[in-house]
Short mmCIF file of C-alpha atoms and ligand atoms in Angstrom, two decimals:
data_model
loop_
_atom_site.label_atom_id
_atom_site.label_comp_id
_atom_site.label_asym_id
_atom_site.label_seq_id
_atom_site.Cartn_x
_atom_site.Cartn_y
_atom_site.Cartn_z
CA MET A 6 -17.62 32.31 42.77
CA ILE A 7 -15.89 29.52 44.26
CA LYS A 8 -14.69 30.56 47.87
CA VAL A 9 -11.16 29.44 49.48
CA GLY A 10 -9.75 29.52 52.60
CA ILE A 11 -5.95 29.04 52.90
CA ILE A 12 -4.58 27.10 55.95
CA GLY A 13 -0.80 27.77 55.87
CA VAL A 14 0.19 30.69 53.92
CA GLY A 15 3.98 29.81 53.47
CA THR A 16 6.23 29.21 51.04
CA VAL A 17 3.53 27.51 49.21
CA GLY A 18 0.28 28.92 50.26
CA THR A 19 1.70 32.64 49.42
CA SER A 20 2.40 31.46 45.73
CA VAL A 21 -1.09 30.37 45.53
CA VAL A 22 -2.87 33.56 46.41
CA ASN A 23 -0.34 35.48 44.53
CA ILE A 24 -0.88 33.17 41.55
CA LEU A 25 -4.49 33.45 41.98
CA LYS A 26 -3.85 37.16 41.58
CA ASP A 27 -1.62 37.08 38.77
CA ASN A 28 -3.56 34.62 36.26
CA GLN A 29 -7.10 35.55 37.44
CA GLU A 30 -8.55 36.28 34.41
CA ILE A 31 -7.42 32.48 32.73
CA ILE A 32 -7.76 30.81 35.52
CA SER A 33 -11.51 32.54 35.90
CA ALA A 34 -12.06 30.91 31.97
CA ARG A 35 -10.93 27.81 32.93
CA ALA A 36 -12.76 27.37 36.05
CA GLY A 37 -15.96 29.03 35.16
CA THR A 38 -15.95 30.78 37.92
CA LYS A 39 -14.43 33.43 39.56
CA ILE A 40 -11.71 31.83 42.26
CA GLU A 41 -11.04 34.12 45.39
CA VAL A 42 -9.14 33.48 48.91
CA LYS A 43 -11.62 35.11 51.28
CA SER A 44 -9.07 33.83 53.96
CA GLY A 45 -6.17 32.27 55.20
CA VAL A 46 -4.45 30.83 58.66
CA VAL A 47 -1.08 31.41 60.14
CA ARG A 48 0.75 30.53 63.44
CA ASP A 49 2.58 33.88 64.17
CA LEU A 50 0.42 36.96 63.11
CA SER A 51 3.59 38.69 64.11
CA LYS A 52 5.50 37.93 60.72
CA LYS A 53 5.17 40.67 57.96
CA ARG A 54 3.39 39.54 54.99
CA ASP A 55 2.10 41.22 51.82
CA LEU A 56 -0.62 39.05 51.31
CA GLY A 57 -3.90 41.54 50.54
CA ILE A 58 -6.06 38.65 52.45
CA LEU A 59 -7.64 38.18 55.70
CA LEU A 60 -5.57 36.06 58.22
CA SER A 61 -6.09 34.33 61.24
CA ASP A 62 -4.42 32.38 63.85
CA ASN A 63 -7.45 29.95 64.34
CA VAL A 64 -7.79 27.40 62.01
CA ASN A 65 -11.72 27.73 63.19
CA ASP A 66 -12.12 30.58 61.47
CA VAL A 67 -11.64 29.23 58.15
CA LEU A 68 -12.79 25.69 58.76
CA ASP A 69 -16.47 26.83 60.16
CA ASP A 70 -16.99 29.97 57.84
CA PRO A 71 -20.37 28.77 56.12
CA GLU A 72 -19.41 31.06 53.07
CA ILE A 73 -16.13 28.81 52.09
CA ASP A 74 -16.10 26.18 49.35
CA ILE A 75 -12.64 24.53 49.49
CA VAL A 76 -10.25 24.33 51.91
CA VAL A 77 -6.60 24.55 50.86
CA GLU A 78 -4.07 22.83 53.90
CA LEU A 79 -0.27 23.76 53.38
CA MET A 80 0.47 23.45 56.97
CA GLY A 81 2.37 20.70 56.39
CA GLY A 82 2.60 17.52 59.76
CA VAL A 83 0.74 14.64 60.33
CA GLU A 84 -1.51 14.78 63.11
CA ASP A 85 -2.81 18.88 63.40
CA ALA A 86 -3.25 18.60 59.72
CA PHE A 87 -5.48 15.61 59.95
CA GLY A 88 -7.48 17.00 62.51
CA VAL A 89 -7.67 20.20 60.02
CA VAL A 90 -9.34 18.43 56.96
CA LYS A 91 -10.95 15.82 59.08
CA HIS A 92 -13.05 19.14 60.39
CA ALA A 93 -13.34 20.44 57.02
CA LEU A 94 -14.53 17.42 55.21
CA LYS A 95 -17.02 17.12 58.70
CA ASN A 96 -17.87 20.56 57.48
CA LYS A 97 -19.01 19.48 53.96
CA LYS A 98 -16.00 21.43 52.46
CA ALA A 99 -13.66 20.34 49.65
CA VAL A 100 -10.30 19.64 50.66
CA VAL A 101 -7.18 20.15 49.07
CA THR A 102 -3.61 19.27 50.04
CA ALA A 103 0.07 18.97 49.05
CA ASN A 104 0.57 17.24 52.49
CA LYS A 105 2.61 14.01 51.51
CA ALA A 106 3.58 13.45 55.37
CA LEU A 107 0.15 13.66 55.85
CA LEU A 108 -1.28 11.10 52.73
CA ALA A 109 1.73 8.75 53.68
CA TYR A 110 0.16 7.98 56.99
CA HIS A 111 -3.77 8.49 56.97
CA ARG A 112 -4.59 8.64 52.65
CA TYR A 113 -6.94 5.16 52.85
CA GLU A 114 -9.05 6.79 56.09
CA LEU A 115 -9.32 10.46 54.13
CA GLN A 116 -10.39 8.59 51.17
CA GLU A 117 -13.44 6.47 53.53
CA LEU A 118 -14.13 10.02 54.98
CA ALA A 119 -14.09 12.08 51.77
CA GLY A 120 -17.03 10.19 50.73
CA ASP A 121 -18.34 12.00 48.05
CA LEU A 122 -16.87 15.42 48.60
CA ALA A 123 -14.09 16.24 46.66
CA PHE A 124 -10.22 15.87 48.08
CA GLU A 125 -7.18 16.48 45.97
CA TYR A 126 -3.88 15.91 46.67
CA GLU A 127 -2.35 17.06 42.94
CA ALA A 128 0.96 18.58 44.57
CA SER A 129 1.79 16.16 47.08
CA VAL A 130 3.92 13.99 44.60
CA ALA A 131 6.42 15.75 42.60
CA GLY A 132 6.17 19.51 43.21
CA GLY A 133 4.57 21.05 39.88
CA ILE A 134 4.41 17.60 37.51
CA PRO A 135 0.53 16.36 37.00
CA ILE A 136 1.64 12.93 38.09
CA ILE A 137 -1.59 12.00 40.32
CA ASN A 138 -3.39 12.75 37.28
CA ALA A 139 -1.21 11.19 34.96
CA LEU A 140 -1.46 8.06 36.89
CA ARG A 141 -5.11 7.97 38.35
CA ASP A 142 -6.78 9.12 35.38
CA GLY A 143 -4.41 9.41 32.27
CA LEU A 144 -3.05 5.34 32.82
CA SER A 145 -6.19 3.46 34.38
CA ALA A 146 -6.45 1.44 31.68
CA ASN A 147 -3.07 0.00 32.53
CA HIS A 148 -1.49 -2.71 35.28
CA ILE A 149 1.26 -0.51 36.27
CA GLU A 150 4.64 -2.71 35.84
CA SER A 151 6.98 -0.26 37.98
CA ILE A 152 7.11 3.49 38.93
CA MET A 153 11.06 4.84 38.91
CA GLY A 154 11.74 8.22 40.05
CA ILE A 155 13.80 11.18 41.31
CA MET A 156 10.94 12.78 43.80
CA ASN A 157 12.38 14.70 45.88
CA GLY A 158 13.58 17.86 44.76
CA THR A 159 16.08 19.00 47.37
CA CYS A 160 17.94 16.12 47.61
CA ASN A 161 18.30 16.45 43.69
CA TYR A 162 19.42 19.86 43.76
CA MET A 163 21.86 19.08 46.33
CA LEU A 164 23.47 16.24 44.59
CA THR A 165 23.58 17.82 41.64
CA LYS A 166 25.60 20.36 43.51
CA MET A 167 27.73 18.40 45.11
CA SER A 168 28.64 16.55 41.82
CA ALA A 169 29.02 19.29 39.48
CA GLU A 170 30.77 22.38 41.99
CA GLY A 171 31.58 19.83 44.75
CA VAL A 172 30.15 22.22 47.28
CA SER A 173 29.28 21.30 50.61
CA TYR A 174 26.33 19.51 51.77
CA ASP A 175 26.02 21.32 54.51
CA ALA A 176 26.33 24.78 52.35
CA ILE A 177 24.45 23.32 49.38
CA LEU A 178 21.13 22.38 52.09
CA LYS A 179 21.11 25.57 53.19
CA GLU A 180 20.74 27.02 50.04
CA ALA A 181 18.11 24.44 49.23
CA GLN A 182 16.50 25.83 52.50
CA GLU A 183 16.15 29.31 51.25
CA LEU A 184 14.79 28.77 47.85
CA GLY A 185 11.69 27.18 49.90
CA TYR A 186 12.50 23.55 48.69
CA ALA A 187 13.15 21.76 51.81
CA GLU A 188 10.23 20.28 54.38
CA ALA A 189 10.37 22.57 57.49
CA ASP A 190 12.27 19.88 59.24
CA PRO A 191 15.08 18.89 56.19
CA THR A 192 16.51 15.29 57.40
CA PHE A 193 12.35 14.50 55.96
CA ASP A 194 14.32 14.96 52.46
CA VAL A 195 17.99 13.89 53.06
CA GLY A 196 16.91 11.48 54.89
CA GLY A 197 14.78 9.85 52.16
CA PHE A 198 11.10 9.96 53.92
CA ASP A 199 9.74 12.73 52.00
CA ALA A 200 10.39 10.30 48.86
CA ALA A 201 9.10 7.60 50.57
CA HIS A 202 6.03 9.17 51.09
CA LYS A 203 5.65 10.48 47.81
CA LEU A 204 6.17 6.58 46.76
CA LEU A 205 3.86 5.42 48.94
CA ILE A 206 0.38 7.85 47.24
CA LEU A 207 1.90 6.59 43.90
CA ALA A 208 2.05 3.20 45.15
CA SER A 209 -1.97 3.34 46.39
CA ILE A 210 -2.76 4.41 43.12
CA ALA A 211 -0.75 2.24 41.21
CA TYR A 212 -1.21 -1.01 43.22
CA GLY A 213 -4.28 -0.16 45.95
CA ILE A 214 -1.33 -1.29 48.63
CA ASP A 215 -1.51 0.04 52.08
CA ALA A 216 2.15 0.58 53.24
CA LYS A 217 3.18 2.98 55.82
CA PRO A 218 6.74 4.39 55.77
CA GLU A 219 7.71 2.16 58.59
CA ASP A 220 7.00 -0.98 55.93
CA ILE A 221 9.39 0.05 53.29
CA LEU A 222 13.52 0.43 52.99
CA ILE A 223 14.22 4.36 52.95
CA GLU A 224 17.15 5.54 52.92
CA GLY A 225 18.94 9.10 52.36
CA ILE A 226 21.84 11.11 51.11
CA GLN A 227 23.63 11.60 54.42
CA ASN A 228 26.46 9.12 53.76
CA ILE A 229 27.11 10.13 50.02
CA SER A 230 30.52 11.59 49.62
CA GLN A 231 33.09 13.62 47.57
CA GLU A 232 34.46 10.14 46.98
CA ASP A 233 31.29 8.26 46.01
CA ILE A 234 30.32 10.89 43.35
CA ASN A 235 33.94 10.97 41.77
CA PHE A 236 33.60 6.51 41.70
CA ALA A 237 30.51 7.32 40.15
CA LYS A 238 31.67 9.62 37.55
CA GLU A 239 34.97 7.40 36.62
CA PHE A 240 32.62 4.30 36.14
CA GLY A 241 30.10 6.18 34.14
CA TYR A 242 27.19 6.68 36.59
CA ARG A 243 25.58 9.69 38.22
CA ILE A 244 23.71 9.27 42.15
CA LYS A 245 20.64 10.16 42.37
CA LEU A 246 17.90 9.49 45.13
CA LEU A 247 15.30 7.45 43.40
CA GLY A 248 11.78 6.13 44.59
CA ILE A 249 11.01 2.72 43.06
CA ALA A 250 7.99 0.64 43.11
CA LYS A 251 7.71 -2.48 41.34
CA LYS A 252 5.09 -5.18 40.39
CA ASP A 253 6.35 -8.65 40.50
CA ALA A 254 3.72 -11.25 40.23
CA ASN A 255 1.46 -10.92 43.47
CA GLN A 256 4.14 -8.73 45.50
CA VAL A 257 5.13 -5.10 45.10
CA GLU A 258 9.03 -3.70 46.00
CA LEU A 259 8.89 -0.46 47.18
CA ARG A 260 12.07 1.54 48.34
CA VAL A 261 13.80 4.71 48.64
CA HIS A 262 17.45 4.90 48.31
CA ALA A 263 20.48 6.73 46.63
CA SER A 264 21.49 4.63 43.51
CA LEU A 265 24.14 4.75 41.25
CA ILE A 266 22.44 5.34 37.56
CA ASP A 267 23.97 4.43 34.36
CA GLU A 268 24.80 7.93 32.74
CA ASP A 269 23.26 7.52 29.87
CA GLU A 270 19.60 7.19 31.29
CA MET A 271 17.29 9.51 30.96
CA ILE A 272 16.84 9.99 34.66
CA ALA A 273 20.60 10.43 35.47
CA LYS A 274 20.52 13.47 33.71
CA ILE A 275 17.93 14.88 35.55
CA ASP A 276 19.57 17.52 37.35
CA GLY A 277 18.79 20.25 40.23
CA VAL A 278 15.52 20.62 41.55
CA MET A 279 14.01 19.22 38.56
CA ASN A 280 11.59 15.78 39.40
CA GLY A 281 11.83 12.85 36.93
CA ILE A 282 9.33 9.97 36.94
CA SER A 283 9.05 6.78 34.65
CA VAL A 284 6.09 5.06 34.83
CA VAL A 285 5.72 1.78 32.87
CA GLY A 286 2.36 0.56 31.67
CA ASP A 287 1.68 -2.74 30.96
CA LYS A 288 -0.15 -1.31 27.31
CA VAL A 289 1.01 2.03 26.96
CA GLY A 290 4.41 1.15 27.90
CA GLU A 291 6.53 3.70 29.18
CA THR A 292 5.90 7.14 30.02
CA LEU A 293 8.29 9.81 31.64
CA TYR A 294 7.10 12.69 33.33
CA TYR A 295 9.85 15.83 34.26
CA GLY A 296 9.49 19.07 35.96
CA ALA A 297 10.09 21.11 38.82
CA GLY A 298 9.69 19.19 42.09
CA ALA A 299 9.69 21.82 44.70
CA GLY A 300 9.08 25.58 44.92
CA GLY A 301 6.22 27.83 45.42
CA ASN A 302 5.08 28.70 42.40
CA ALA A 303 5.92 25.04 41.08
CA THR A 304 3.53 23.72 43.98
CA ALA A 305 1.18 26.22 43.82
CA SER A 306 0.71 25.65 40.04
CA ALA A 307 -0.60 21.99 41.17
CA VAL A 308 -2.76 23.24 44.38
CA ILE A 309 -4.89 25.16 42.10
CA ALA A 310 -5.03 22.72 39.17
CA ASN A 311 -7.01 21.29 42.02
CA ILE A 312 -8.75 24.17 43.10
CA ILE A 313 -10.37 24.90 39.17
CA ASP A 314 -10.84 20.95 38.51
CA ILE A 315 -13.15 21.07 41.90
CA ALA A 316 -14.84 24.60 40.97
CA ARG A 317 -15.69 22.91 37.49
CA SER A 318 -17.46 19.93 38.21
CA GLY A 319 -17.46 19.84 42.02
CA LYS A 320 -17.47 16.36 41.72
CA SER A 321 -15.61 13.85 43.78
CA LYS A 322 -13.74 10.36 41.80
CA PRO A 323 -12.43 8.06 44.43
CA MET A 324 -10.23 9.95 45.84
CA LEU A 325 -6.99 6.85 45.48
CA GLY A 326 -8.76 6.09 41.97
CA PHE A 327 -10.36 2.68 42.97
CA ASP A 328 -13.27 1.41 44.49
CA LYS A 329 -12.65 -2.17 44.65
CA PRO A 330 -9.19 -3.73 45.88
CA LEU A 331 -6.73 -3.55 43.09
CA GLU A 332 -5.17 -6.42 41.59
CA GLY A 333 -7.04 -9.06 43.71
CA GLY A 334 -4.91 -7.59 46.61
CA LEU A 335 -0.90 -7.04 46.32
CA LYS A 336 1.31 -7.88 49.37
CA LEU A 337 3.98 -6.18 49.98
CA LYS A 338 7.81 -7.82 49.31
CA SER A 339 9.94 -7.92 52.35
CA ILE A 340 13.09 -5.99 52.31
CA ASP A 341 14.86 -9.15 53.07
CA GLU A 342 13.98 -10.10 49.49
CA ILE A 343 15.32 -7.18 47.34
CA VAL A 344 17.59 -7.81 44.30
CA SER A 345 20.26 -5.43 43.52
CA LYS A 346 24.05 -4.64 42.39
CA TYR A 347 25.90 -2.77 45.19
CA TYR A 348 28.55 -0.50 45.36
CA LEU A 349 30.23 -0.50 49.12
CA ARG A 350 33.05 1.90 50.28
CA ILE A 351 35.00 0.03 53.07
CA ASN A 352 37.52 2.22 54.81
CA VAL A 353 40.33 -0.04 55.80
CA SER A 354 43.93 0.45 58.14
CA ASP A 355 46.27 -0.13 54.60
CA LYS A 356 48.44 -3.66 55.56
CA ALA A 357 49.34 -6.81 54.68
CA GLY A 358 45.98 -9.30 54.03
CA VAL A 359 43.22 -6.88 54.55
CA LEU A 360 42.56 -7.44 50.86
CA SER A 361 42.46 -10.72 50.43
CA LYS A 362 40.28 -11.16 53.73
CA ILE A 363 37.58 -8.84 52.71
CA THR A 364 37.53 -10.24 49.16
CA THR A 365 36.80 -13.98 51.24
CA ILE A 366 34.03 -12.07 53.05
CA PHE A 367 32.58 -11.64 49.82
CA ALA A 368 32.48 -15.03 48.92
CA ASN A 369 31.39 -16.46 52.21
CA HIS A 370 28.52 -14.59 51.60
CA ASN A 371 27.72 -15.48 48.24
CA ILE A 372 28.37 -11.93 46.49
CA SER A 373 30.58 -11.79 43.45
CA ILE A 374 32.70 -8.74 43.07
CA GLU A 375 32.65 -7.03 39.74
CA THR A 376 34.89 -4.10 40.34
CA ILE A 377 37.40 -3.06 42.55
CA LEU A 378 39.35 -0.05 43.46
CA GLN A 379 41.71 1.10 46.26
CA ARG A 380 42.63 4.74 47.27
CA PRO A 381 45.39 4.88 49.80
CA SER A 382 45.37 8.11 51.75
CA ARG A 383 47.32 9.84 53.71
CA ASP A 384 46.91 8.96 57.35
CA ALA A 385 48.02 4.79 56.56
CA SER A 386 43.87 4.15 55.59
CA ALA A 387 42.72 3.53 52.47
CA ASN A 388 39.03 3.15 51.25
CA LEU A 389 38.41 0.38 48.96
CA LEU A 390 35.61 1.20 46.17
CA ILE A 391 34.17 -1.86 45.25
CA SER A 392 30.68 -3.11 42.98
CA THR A 393 29.04 -6.47 43.01
CA HIS A 394 27.09 -8.38 40.66
CA THR A 395 23.57 -9.05 41.05
CA ALA A 396 22.91 -10.06 45.21
CA VAL A 397 20.48 -10.53 47.54
CA GLU A 398 19.81 -7.62 50.19
CA LYS A 399 19.56 -9.91 52.92
CA ASP A 400 23.02 -11.44 52.30
CA ILE A 401 24.23 -8.01 51.72
CA GLN A 402 23.11 -6.85 55.03
CA ASN A 403 24.81 -9.51 56.88
CA MET A 404 27.78 -9.28 55.05
CA ILE A 405 28.44 -5.57 55.48
CA GLN A 406 27.49 -6.19 59.67
CA ASN A 407 30.70 -8.74 59.43
CA ILE A 408 32.72 -6.25 57.54
CA GLU A 409 32.11 -3.75 60.35
CA GLU A 410 33.19 -6.04 63.35
CA LEU A 411 36.65 -6.47 61.74
CA ASP A 412 39.43 -4.71 63.64
CA PHE A 413 41.15 -3.21 60.49
CA VAL A 414 37.99 -1.65 59.18
CA ASN A 415 37.31 1.94 60.55
CA SER A 416 34.08 2.76 60.04
CA LYS A 417 30.69 1.32 58.75
CA PRO A 418 30.90 0.71 55.08
CA VAL A 419 28.53 2.87 52.92
CA MET A 420 26.51 0.84 50.66
CA ILE A 421 25.17 2.41 47.25
CA ARG A 422 22.46 0.29 45.37
CA ILE A 423 23.48 0.01 41.56
CA VAL A 424 19.69 0.34 39.88
P1 NAP B 20 6.19 26.66 55.22
O1 NAP B 20 6.97 27.83 54.33
O2 NAP B 20 6.55 26.46 56.41
O3 NAP B 20 4.94 27.01 55.31
C1 NAP B 20 3.86 26.13 56.65
C2 NAP B 20 2.79 27.67 56.66
O4 NAP B 20 1.36 27.17 57.42
C3 NAP B 20 2.87 28.76 57.42
O5 NAP B 20 2.35 29.72 56.90
C4 NAP B 20 3.09 28.14 59.10
O6 NAP B 20 2.39 29.63 59.78
C5 NAP B 20 1.26 27.69 58.91
N1 NAP B 20 1.15 27.02 59.94
C6 NAP B 20 2.11 25.72 60.74
N2 NAP B 20 1.85 25.50 61.34
C7 NAP B 20 0.72 25.75 61.83
C8 NAP B 20 -0.10 25.60 62.55
N3 NAP B 20 -0.33 25.02 63.44
N4 NAP B 20 -1.71 26.25 62.36
C9 NAP B 20 -1.85 27.58 61.73
N5 NAP B 20 -0.60 27.51 60.92
C10 NAP B 20 0.11 27.00 60.92
O7 NAP B 20 5.59 25.41 54.05
P2 NAP B 20 5.49 24.93 52.57
O8 NAP B 20 6.96 24.79 51.65
O9 NAP B 20 4.59 26.00 52.30
O10 NAP B 20 4.94 23.73 52.45
C11 NAP B 20 3.42 23.56 52.84
C12 NAP B 20 2.90 22.08 52.81
O11 NAP B 20 3.44 21.79 51.52
C13 NAP B 20 3.55 21.19 53.38
O12 NAP B 20 2.90 20.46 53.45
C14 NAP B 20 4.90 20.75 52.51
O13 NAP B 20 5.00 19.05 52.82
C15 NAP B 20 3.77 20.44 51.32
N6 NAP B 20 5.22 20.98 50.24
C16 NAP B 20 5.91 21.96 49.96
C17 NAP B 20 6.80 22.05 48.74
C18 NAP B 20 7.75 23.48 48.59
O14 NAP B 20 8.24 23.16 47.60
N7 NAP B 20 7.99 23.85 49.32
C19 NAP B 20 6.23 21.49 47.55
C20 NAP B 20 5.00 20.34 48.06
C21 NAP B 20 4.62 20.33 48.65
P3 NAP B 20 3.46 30.89 59.92
O15 NAP B 20 3.91 31.73 58.96
O16 NAP B 20 3.28 31.97 60.88
O17 NAP B 20 4.92 30.35 60.54
N1 HSE B 21 11.06 19.33 49.93
C1 HSE B 21 10.32 18.87 49.10
C2 HSE B 21 11.35 18.40 48.23
C3 HSE B 21 9.37 19.71 48.58
O1 HSE B 21 12.40 18.39 47.98
O2 HSE B 21 11.06 17.61 46.94
C4 HSE B 21 8.68 18.92 47.42
O3 HSE B 21 7.10 18.14 47.48
#
């Protein structure tokens, strides 16, 4: 019998408890032993819950319980959660977590601290999709050339609904929260940080690169408007929040941002809360992973897979899948050097000479325009919708700054990269 203690019995923790009950027989058969949740910890004991397990509001009741073999951390946050998992490891307990924010900051220290103890985190990236398993084990014979995909269910759900139904941004965000997809602080989702945390975890497994969220390009979907969505449709694109990791010689490019993707690409067709990640290995070629990226049951499915795995063998693996530096130590590519095609929406006063001044600025920054559309509105302003040929990030950023300072430009231009 394996005894589990769960720290944080909210959306995911509740599903873990329920699935361990509902699927008890098949889980025991696969684990080779019975798995029982001995107790759980929550912040507020007065909330009404119907879980059928012992609850406490003191993490030490689980962490110091000698009968508990596996501590499952599902409380979220960074530093408190770090304290909890360190305490569990100190007490020689195996750990399972779904906490990507924790891993985005402390994964290398945790690999060190875990040593021979099992430390698993399948649910931290892409909810129910076994992407950690695929990347760390299934593709371990390959040099990983790129990882690209939709890694945040909340944003994909929101963009899908904005595109299909024209529903307002705030209303859909509320819906995603009610469905249990969003983080406790949803700016982590819409600001791109959650996807960045996941990308950093994948990039560590693929490239051994130790980057923090502050080191990489992270943008969210807060500025995407119905007008951008309509432009995308008109020109055969879809807008998705993508996480991208690409190896280029001895450098790795890591970025998260809203992206215009050709509507015929597989990733463009991934809608709703679904996530989809493409991983290209030098020997295997392209592989694709698709499934529910958020939600209690999908995420708990991955958490329980880790519990079963530990119950079967009790053995640890190197947490990130390597013991020695990978690829001779790759460096992070500077954000300025990123190369892409771009789309810009520039709101201007609709008067003579404006268009020619804007196009001159593009030329002065060595940026070649591919398409240009002007959409006038009733208030004597107009939106210029411009897509470019391939350009360098530094040039685009300088140009946007230049454009923003012009007296006939009414607001900061919106930029979306074309992937
Ligand atoms: P949640 O619904 O907010 O649940 C968090 C739970 O932790 C609650 O039971 C809360 O207690 C408890 N808690 C929070 N701080 C605590 C503290 N200091 N001490 C003791 N208990 C504490 O969150 P969730 O959606 O289940 O997410 C849990 C983790 O899984 C997060 O790291 C999240 O990023 C990750 N994750 C979530 C999803 C998803 O789809 N939801 C998917 C993948 C990964 P109360 O109930 O009393 O408030
Ligand atoms: N908030 C996250 C998302 C949960 O929407 O993808 C899954 O990690």
